[in-house]
Amino acid sequence: MWTNKLDLFSTNQCNEEFKEIYIKDCLNYYYDFFKSAKNITKCPHCGSINIIKYGYTKSGSNMYKRHLCKCCDKTFSEVTTSPLSYSKKDIHVWIQYLGCMAKGMTLKAISEELKINIKTAFAWRHKILSSIENKVMTSELSHHVQVDDFMMRKNLKGNKKIFLETKKIRLKYSRFEAPMNERIRVISCIDDSENIVLRGIDNSVVNYEDARKFLSPLVKPKSILCTARNFSYISFAKKNRFRIELERSKRYKTKTGEYLDNKTARNNGFNFIRYTEKFMGIATKYVNYYLNLYVWDIKNKATQFCVAVKQLFINLLNSNKVLRTVDFKNVTLDGVVVSG
C-alpha cells in the first residue's frame, strides 16, 4: 500500500511555522554565501589562475557571477562545482525539497507537493545524498573501534537490461540463499565517541585487501579493534600492530568494567537493512548514498527540525561533488565511473 511518509527524522515535528523559519534561514545563508562568495581564484576545469570576470549567468530565476578561463576557454560560476550546477529550478524549490526530504516524504509525495517531475525528485535525492558523505561519515576512528560486516543481496532495481525471466529466477532466492556473485558486503564501524562509518563493497566476503583499504585511513594507532572472528580483520590488526578483541573473547574491558564487543556495529547493520524496507528496495549501486542518509538520520534524530534542514542545505551548498543527470547511468557501488 502506497504511503506518502518514510518516517525519517521521526522525532521531529514540522508545521507551517517551521517551514517559514527554515526557508528564511536557508535563504539568508544562500545570499550571504554568494555575497562573501567563494572568491574564485582558479578555474575548476583546468586549475588555471588566468581567469577573468565574464558577466552573469542565469539559471532559472537564479543569477550567478560568470567567469572565463583564458587557458581552456571554458566559463564557470560559483555553483559550477556544487550539486546546484546545471539546475534550472529556483533555489526556493531546492530548499522546500530539503524540508520534504527531512520530513520523510516519498518521491511521489514530493513530486506532487512541489509540482516537479518524479524523475527530478529522484535525481535531487541522489545528488543530495552523494554530496553529504564527507559531512556525516567520520574521517577517523579511535580508542575502542567496533567493526562488523553484513551481507546484502544485489538489487538490480531500475535496470531495464535484465530480462523478465532472469528477474523471476532471482526472486526464488532469499537474501541468505543468493549465489555468491549476487551478494555484496557492507562494513560497519563505530568507536567510543559514536563516530560512525558504513560503506558498501562489491564483494561477497571481506578479504584482507578490503579490510586494509577501508580501515587503514580510518583507524588511529593504538586503538583496540573489536571485530567478528574474521581472519581478514585479524590479519589486518596483526600487520598494523593493533590490539584486537574478538567477539565473545572477553579480553579487554571498558572503564565501566564491561567487556568490549562489536554489538553496536552489528546492530547498525541489521537496522540499515530494516531501514531500506521503507524505500521498497534500493538499487545496489546507490547503497552508499542511502548509508549516508541512514547515518545522517541517526545523528539528527534529536536535532530541531529547522536546524537539520538548514544543515542539509549548508552541506549541499558547500559540497564540491557534482552528480549530473547524465552520470546516473555510470554510477557504481564504488562511485561514479566517468565515461570516456
CSV table of C-alpha atoms in Angstrom, one decimal:
chain,number,residue,atom,x,y,z
A,1,MET,CA,0.0,0.0,0.0
A,2,TRP,CA,1.4,3.4,-1.0
A,3,THR,CA,2.2,5.8,1.7
A,4,ASN,CA,3.5,9.4,1.5
A,5,LYS,CA,5.7,9.0,4.6
A,6,LEU,CA,9.0,7.3,5.1
A,7,ASP,CA,9.3,8.2,8.8
A,8,LEU,CA,12.7,9.9,8.6
A,9,PHE,CA,13.6,12.4,11.4
A,10,SER,CA,10.6,10.8,13.1
A,11,THR,CA,11.3,12.6,16.5
A,12,ASN,CA,10.9,16.0,14.9
A,13,GLN,CA,7.6,17.8,14.2
A,14,CYS,CA,7.1,20.1,11.3
A,15,ASN,CA,4.4,22.7,10.6
A,16,GLU,CA,3.9,25.8,8.5
A,17,GLU,CA,5.7,27.9,11.1
A,18,PHE,CA,8.8,25.7,10.9
A,19,LYS,CA,8.6,25.8,7.1
A,20,GLU,CA,8.8,29.6,7.1
A,21,ILE,CA,11.7,29.6,9.6
A,22,TYR,CA,13.9,27.1,7.7
A,23,ILE,CA,13.2,28.7,4.3
A,24,LYS,CA,14.1,32.1,5.7
A,25,ASP,CA,17.3,30.7,7.4
A,26,CYS,CA,18.4,28.9,4.2
A,27,LEU,CA,17.8,31.9,2.0
A,28,ASN,CA,19.8,34.1,4.3
A,29,TYR,CA,22.7,31.7,4.3
A,30,TYR,CA,22.4,31.4,0.5
A,31,TYR,CA,22.6,35.2,-0.1
A,32,ASP,CA,25.4,35.6,2.4
A,33,PHE,CA,27.2,32.7,0.8
A,34,PHE,CA,27.4,34.4,-2.6
A,35,LYS,CA,28.0,37.8,-1.1
A,36,SER,CA,31.1,36.9,0.6
A,37,ALA,CA,31.4,34.5,-2.3
A,38,LYS,CA,33.9,32.0,-2.5
A,39,ASN,CA,36.5,34.3,-4.1
A,40,ILE,CA,37.2,32.3,-7.2
A,41,THR,CA,40.9,32.2,-7.8
A,42,LYS,CA,41.2,29.4,-10.3
A,43,CYS,CA,39.4,27.5,-13.0
A,44,PRO,CA,37.5,24.4,-11.7
A,45,HIS,CA,38.0,22.7,-15.1
A,46,CYS,CA,41.8,23.0,-15.6
A,47,GLY,CA,43.1,24.7,-12.4
A,48,SER,CA,44.5,27.7,-14.2
A,49,ILE,CA,44.6,31.1,-12.3
A,50,ASN,CA,44.4,33.0,-15.6
A,51,ILE,CA,40.7,33.8,-15.2
A,52,ILE,CA,38.6,37.0,-15.8
A,53,LYS,CA,35.1,38.1,-14.9
A,54,TYR,CA,32.6,37.4,-17.7
A,55,GLY,CA,29.3,38.9,-16.6
A,56,TYR,CA,26.5,36.9,-15.2
A,57,THR,CA,24.7,33.7,-16.0
A,58,LYS,CA,21.0,33.0,-15.2
A,59,SER,CA,19.8,29.5,-14.2
A,60,GLY,CA,16.0,29.6,-13.8
A,61,SER,CA,15.5,32.6,-11.6
A,62,ASN,CA,18.9,32.3,-10.0
A,63,MET,CA,21.6,34.7,-11.0
A,64,TYR,CA,25.3,33.9,-10.6
A,65,LYS,CA,28.6,35.6,-11.4
A,66,ARG,CA,30.3,34.2,-14.5
A,67,HIS,CA,34.0,33.8,-15.2
A,68,LEU,CA,36.0,32.8,-18.2
A,69,CYS,CA,39.3,30.8,-18.1
A,70,LYS,CA,41.7,32.1,-20.7
A,71,CYS,CA,43.6,28.8,-20.8
A,72,CYS,CA,40.8,26.3,-21.6
A,73,ASP,CA,38.2,28.9,-22.8
A,74,LYS,CA,35.5,27.4,-20.5
A,75,THR,CA,33.1,29.5,-18.5
A,76,PHE,CA,32.0,28.8,-14.9
A,77,SER,CA,30.2,30.3,-11.9
A,78,GLU,CA,30.2,29.9,-8.1
A,79,VAL,CA,27.9,26.8,-8.3
A,80,THR,CA,29.8,25.0,-11.1
A,81,THR,CA,31.4,22.6,-8.6
A,82,SER,CA,28.3,22.2,-6.4
A,83,PRO,CA,25.2,19.9,-6.8
A,84,LEU,CA,23.2,23.0,-7.8
A,85,SER,CA,25.0,23.3,-11.1
A,86,TYR,CA,23.0,22.5,-14.2
A,87,SER,CA,19.8,23.1,-12.3
A,88,LYS,CA,17.1,25.4,-13.8
A,89,LYS,CA,14.9,25.3,-10.7
A,90,ASP,CA,14.5,28.2,-8.3
A,91,ILE,CA,16.5,28.0,-5.1
A,92,HIS,CA,13.2,28.2,-3.2
A,93,VAL,CA,12.2,24.8,-4.7
A,94,TRP,CA,15.5,23.2,-3.6
A,95,ILE,CA,15.0,24.4,0.0
A,96,GLN,CA,11.5,23.2,0.1
A,97,TYR,CA,12.7,19.9,-1.3
A,98,LEU,CA,15.1,19.5,1.6
A,99,GLY,CA,12.3,20.2,4.0
A,100,CYS,CA,10.1,17.5,2.4
A,101,MET,CA,13.0,15.1,2.4
A,102,ALA,CA,13.7,15.7,6.1
A,103,LYS,CA,10.0,15.1,6.9
A,104,GLY,CA,10.4,11.7,5.2
A,105,MET,CA,8.1,12.3,2.2
A,106,THR,CA,8.3,9.8,-0.6
A,107,LEU,CA,9.4,10.8,-4.1
A,108,LYS,CA,5.8,10.6,-5.3
A,109,ALA,CA,4.6,12.8,-2.5
A,110,ILE,CA,7.4,15.4,-3.0
A,111,SER,CA,6.7,15.4,-6.8
A,112,GLU,CA,3.0,16.3,-6.1
A,113,GLU,CA,3.8,18.8,-3.3
A,114,LEU,CA,6.4,20.8,-5.3
A,115,LYS,CA,4.9,20.2,-8.8
A,116,ILE,CA,8.1,18.7,-10.1
A,117,ASN,CA,8.7,15.6,-12.3
A,118,ILE,CA,9.2,12.4,-10.2
A,119,LYS,CA,12.4,11.9,-12.2
A,120,THR,CA,13.7,15.3,-11.0
A,121,ALA,CA,12.7,14.3,-7.4
A,122,PHE,CA,14.7,11.1,-7.8
A,123,ALA,CA,17.7,12.8,-9.2
A,124,TRP,CA,17.7,15.5,-6.5
A,125,ARG,CA,17.6,12.9,-3.7
A,126,HIS,CA,20.6,11.2,-5.0
A,127,LYS,CA,22.5,14.4,-5.7
A,128,ILE,CA,21.9,15.4,-2.1
A,129,LEU,CA,22.8,12.0,-0.6
A,130,SER,CA,26.0,11.9,-2.7
A,131,SER,CA,27.0,15.4,-1.5
A,132,ILE,CA,26.7,14.8,2.3
A,133,GLU,CA,29.1,11.9,2.6
A,134,ASN,CA,32.0,13.9,3.9
A,135,LYS,CA,29.8,15.7,6.3
A,136,VAL,CA,28.2,12.6,8.0
A,137,MET,CA,30.9,9.9,7.8
A,138,THR,CA,33.8,10.5,10.1
A,139,SER,CA,37.4,10.6,8.8
A,140,GLU,CA,38.9,8.8,11.8
A,141,LEU,CA,38.1,6.2,14.5
A,142,SER,CA,39.9,5.8,17.7
A,143,HIS,CA,40.2,4.1,21.1
A,144,HIS,CA,37.7,1.2,21.0
A,145,VAL,CA,36.7,0.6,17.4
A,146,GLN,CA,33.9,-1.8,16.7
A,147,VAL,CA,34.0,-3.5,13.3
A,148,ASP,CA,31.5,-5.8,11.7
A,149,ASP,CA,30.2,-6.6,8.2
A,150,PHE,CA,26.9,-7.9,6.9
A,151,MET,CA,25.6,-9.3,3.7
A,152,MET,CA,23.1,-7.7,1.3
A,153,ARG,CA,21.7,-9.2,-1.8
A,154,LYS,CA,22.4,-7.3,-5.0
A,155,ASN,CA,19.4,-5.3,-6.1
A,156,LEU,CA,19.0,-4.5,-9.8
A,157,LYS,CA,16.1,-2.2,-9.3
A,158,GLY,CA,15.7,0.1,-12.3
A,159,ASN,CA,17.9,-2.0,-14.6
A,160,LYS,CA,15.9,-2.4,-17.7
A,161,LYS,CA,18.5,-4.6,-19.4
A,162,ILE,CA,17.7,-7.6,-17.1
A,163,PHE,CA,15.2,-9.9,-18.8
A,164,LEU,CA,11.9,-10.7,-17.1
A,165,GLU,CA,12.8,-14.4,-16.8
A,166,THR,CA,16.1,-13.6,-15.1
A,167,LYS,CA,14.2,-11.4,-12.6
A,168,LYS,CA,11.8,-14.3,-11.9
A,169,ILE,CA,14.6,-16.7,-11.2
A,170,ARG,CA,16.3,-14.2,-8.8
A,171,LEU,CA,13.1,-13.8,-6.8
A,172,LYS,CA,13.2,-17.5,-5.9
A,173,TYR,CA,16.2,-17.0,-3.7
A,174,SER,CA,16.1,-15.3,-0.2
A,175,ARG,CA,18.9,-13.0,0.9
A,176,PHE,CA,20.8,-15.8,2.5
A,177,GLU,CA,20.3,-18.3,-0.4
A,178,ALA,CA,21.5,-15.9,-3.1
A,179,PRO,CA,24.6,-17.2,-5.0
A,180,MET,CA,27.9,-15.6,-4.0
A,181,ASN,CA,28.0,-13.4,-7.1
A,182,GLU,CA,24.6,-12.0,-6.1
A,183,ARG,CA,25.9,-10.6,-2.8
A,184,ILE,CA,27.7,-7.5,-1.5
A,185,ARG,CA,29.1,-6.7,1.9
A,186,VAL,CA,28.6,-3.6,4.0
A,187,ILE,CA,31.3,-2.8,6.6
A,188,SER,CA,30.0,-1.2,9.7
A,189,CYS,CA,32.3,0.7,12.2
A,190,ILE,CA,31.7,2.8,15.3
A,191,ASP,CA,34.0,4.0,18.1
A,192,ASP,CA,33.6,5.2,21.7
A,193,SER,CA,32.7,8.7,20.6
A,194,GLU,CA,29.9,7.3,18.4
A,195,ASN,CA,31.7,8.2,15.2
A,196,ILE,CA,30.0,6.0,12.6
A,197,VAL,CA,31.2,4.8,9.2
A,198,LEU,CA,29.3,2.4,7.0
A,199,ARG,CA,30.5,1.6,3.5
A,200,GLY,CA,29.4,-1.0,0.9
A,201,ILE,CA,31.9,-3.0,-1.1
A,202,ASP,CA,31.3,-5.0,-4.2
A,203,ASN,CA,32.4,-8.3,-2.8
A,204,SER,CA,30.7,-11.4,-1.3
A,205,VAL,CA,33.2,-11.7,1.5
A,206,VAL,CA,35.6,-9.2,3.2
A,207,ASN,CA,39.2,-10.2,2.4
A,208,TYR,CA,42.4,-8.7,3.8
A,209,GLU,CA,42.8,-6.2,1.0
A,210,ASP,CA,39.3,-4.9,1.5
A,211,ALA,CA,39.9,-4.6,5.3
A,212,ARG,CA,43.3,-2.8,4.6
A,213,LYS,CA,41.9,-0.3,2.1
A,214,PHE,CA,38.9,0.5,4.3
A,215,LEU,CA,40.4,0.6,7.8
A,216,SER,CA,43.9,1.9,7.2
A,217,PRO,CA,42.9,5.5,6.6
A,218,LEU,CA,40.3,5.4,9.4
A,219,VAL,CA,41.6,3.7,12.5
A,220,LYS,CA,44.1,5.7,14.6
A,221,PRO,CA,47.2,4.0,16.1
A,222,LYS,CA,47.0,2.3,19.5
A,223,SER,CA,43.3,1.6,19.0
A,224,ILE,CA,41.6,-1.7,20.0
A,225,LEU,CA,39.7,-3.4,17.2
A,226,CYS,CA,36.6,-5.2,18.4
A,227,THR,CA,35.7,-7.4,15.5
A,228,ALA,CA,33.9,-10.5,14.4
A,229,ARG,CA,36.0,-13.7,14.0
A,230,ASN,CA,37.1,-12.9,10.5
A,231,PHE,CA,40.7,-13.7,9.5
A,232,SER,CA,40.8,-10.6,7.3
A,233,TYR,CA,40.4,-8.3,10.3
A,234,ILE,CA,42.7,-10.4,12.5
A,235,SER,CA,45.5,-10.3,9.8
A,236,PHE,CA,45.0,-6.5,9.4
A,237,ALA,CA,45.3,-6.0,13.2
A,238,LYS,CA,48.4,-8.1,13.4
A,239,LYS,CA,50.2,-6.5,10.5
A,240,ASN,CA,49.4,-3.0,11.8
A,241,ARG,CA,50.1,-3.8,15.4
A,242,PHE,CA,46.6,-3.1,16.7
A,243,ARG,CA,45.3,-4.8,19.8
A,244,ILE,CA,42.3,-6.9,18.9
A,245,GLU,CA,39.2,-8.1,20.8
A,246,LEU,CA,37.3,-10.9,19.1
A,247,GLU,CA,33.6,-11.2,19.8
A,248,ARG,CA,32.9,-13.3,23.0
A,249,SER,CA,36.7,-13.5,23.8
A,250,LYS,CA,36.4,-11.2,27.0
A,251,ARG,CA,39.9,-10.0,26.9
A,252,TYR,CA,39.6,-6.2,27.3
A,253,LYS,CA,37.3,-4.1,29.5
A,254,THR,CA,35.9,-0.6,29.2
A,255,LYS,CA,36.4,2.0,32.0
A,256,THR,CA,33.0,1.0,33.4
A,257,GLY,CA,34.1,-2.7,33.7
A,258,GLU,CA,32.2,-4.1,30.7
A,259,TYR,CA,33.8,-6.4,28.2
A,260,LEU,CA,34.4,-4.9,24.7
A,261,ASP,CA,32.3,-6.3,21.9
A,262,ASN,CA,31.1,-5.2,18.4
A,263,LYS,CA,27.3,-5.4,19.1
A,264,THR,CA,26.6,-1.8,18.2
A,265,ALA,CA,28.4,-2.1,14.8
A,266,ARG,CA,26.4,-5.3,14.1
A,267,ASN,CA,23.1,-3.7,15.2
A,268,ASN,CA,23.7,-0.8,12.9
A,269,GLY,CA,24.0,-3.2,10.0
A,270,PHE,CA,20.8,-5.0,10.9
A,271,ASN,CA,19.0,-1.7,11.4
A,272,PHE,CA,20.1,-0.5,8.0
A,273,ILE,CA,18.6,-3.5,6.3
A,274,ARG,CA,15.3,-2.8,8.0
A,275,TYR,CA,15.7,0.9,7.2
A,276,THR,CA,15.9,0.2,3.4
A,277,GLU,CA,12.5,-1.6,3.5
A,278,LYS,CA,10.7,1.8,3.7
A,279,PHE,CA,12.2,2.6,0.3
A,280,MET,CA,10.7,-0.6,-1.2
A,281,GLY,CA,14.2,-1.7,-2.0
A,282,ILE,CA,17.2,0.3,-3.3
A,283,ALA,CA,19.5,-0.4,-6.2
A,284,THR,CA,22.8,-1.8,-5.2
A,285,LYS,CA,24.8,1.0,-7.0
A,286,TYR,CA,23.1,3.5,-4.7
A,287,VAL,CA,23.7,1.7,-1.4
A,288,ASN,CA,26.4,4.0,-0.2
A,289,TYR,CA,24.2,7.0,-0.8
A,290,TYR,CA,21.5,5.6,1.4
A,291,LEU,CA,24.1,4.7,4.0
A,292,ASN,CA,24.9,8.4,4.1
A,293,LEU,CA,21.2,9.1,4.7
A,294,TYR,CA,21.0,6.4,7.4
A,295,VAL,CA,23.9,7.9,9.3
A,296,TRP,CA,22.5,11.4,8.9
A,297,ASP,CA,19.2,10.2,10.3
A,298,ILE,CA,20.8,8.6,13.3
A,299,LYS,CA,22.8,11.8,14.1
A,300,ASN,CA,19.8,14.1,13.7
A,301,LYS,CA,17.0,12.2,15.5
A,302,ALA,CA,17.2,14.7,18.4
A,303,THR,CA,18.0,17.7,16.3
A,304,GLN,CA,15.5,20.5,15.9
A,305,PHE,CA,13.8,20.2,12.5
A,306,CYS,CA,14.7,23.7,11.2
A,307,VAL,CA,18.4,23.2,12.3
A,308,ALA,CA,18.5,19.8,10.5
A,309,VAL,CA,17.1,21.3,7.2
A,310,LYS,CA,19.5,24.3,7.3
A,311,GLN,CA,22.5,22.0,8.0
A,312,LEU,CA,21.5,19.8,5.0
A,313,PHE,CA,21.3,23.0,2.8
A,314,ILE,CA,24.7,24.2,4.1
A,315,ASN,CA,26.3,20.8,3.3
A,316,LEU,CA,24.7,20.8,-0.2
A,317,LEU,CA,25.9,24.3,-1.0
A,318,ASN,CA,29.4,23.7,0.2
A,319,SER,CA,29.8,20.3,-1.4
A,320,ASN,CA,32.1,20.0,-4.5
A,321,LYS,CA,30.6,16.7,-5.5
A,322,VAL,CA,28.6,17.2,-8.7
A,323,LEU,CA,26.4,14.3,-9.8
A,324,ARG,CA,24.9,15.3,-13.1
A,325,THR,CA,21.8,13.6,-14.6
A,326,VAL,CA,23.9,12.1,-17.4
A,327,ASP,CA,26.2,10.5,-14.7
A,328,PHE,CA,23.5,8.3,-13.2
A,329,LYS,CA,23.9,5.5,-15.7
A,330,ASN,CA,27.6,5.4,-14.8
A,331,VAL,CA,27.2,5.2,-11.0
A,332,THR,CA,28.6,2.1,-9.4
A,333,LEU,CA,28.8,0.9,-5.8
A,334,ASP,CA,32.4,2.3,-5.6
A,335,GLY,CA,31.4,5.7,-7.1
A,336,VAL,CA,30.7,7.4,-10.3
A,337,VAL,CA,32.6,6.0,-13.3
A,338,VAL,CA,33.3,8.8,-15.7
A,339,SER,CA,32.7,7.6,-19.3
A,340,GLY,CA,35.3,8.4,-21.8
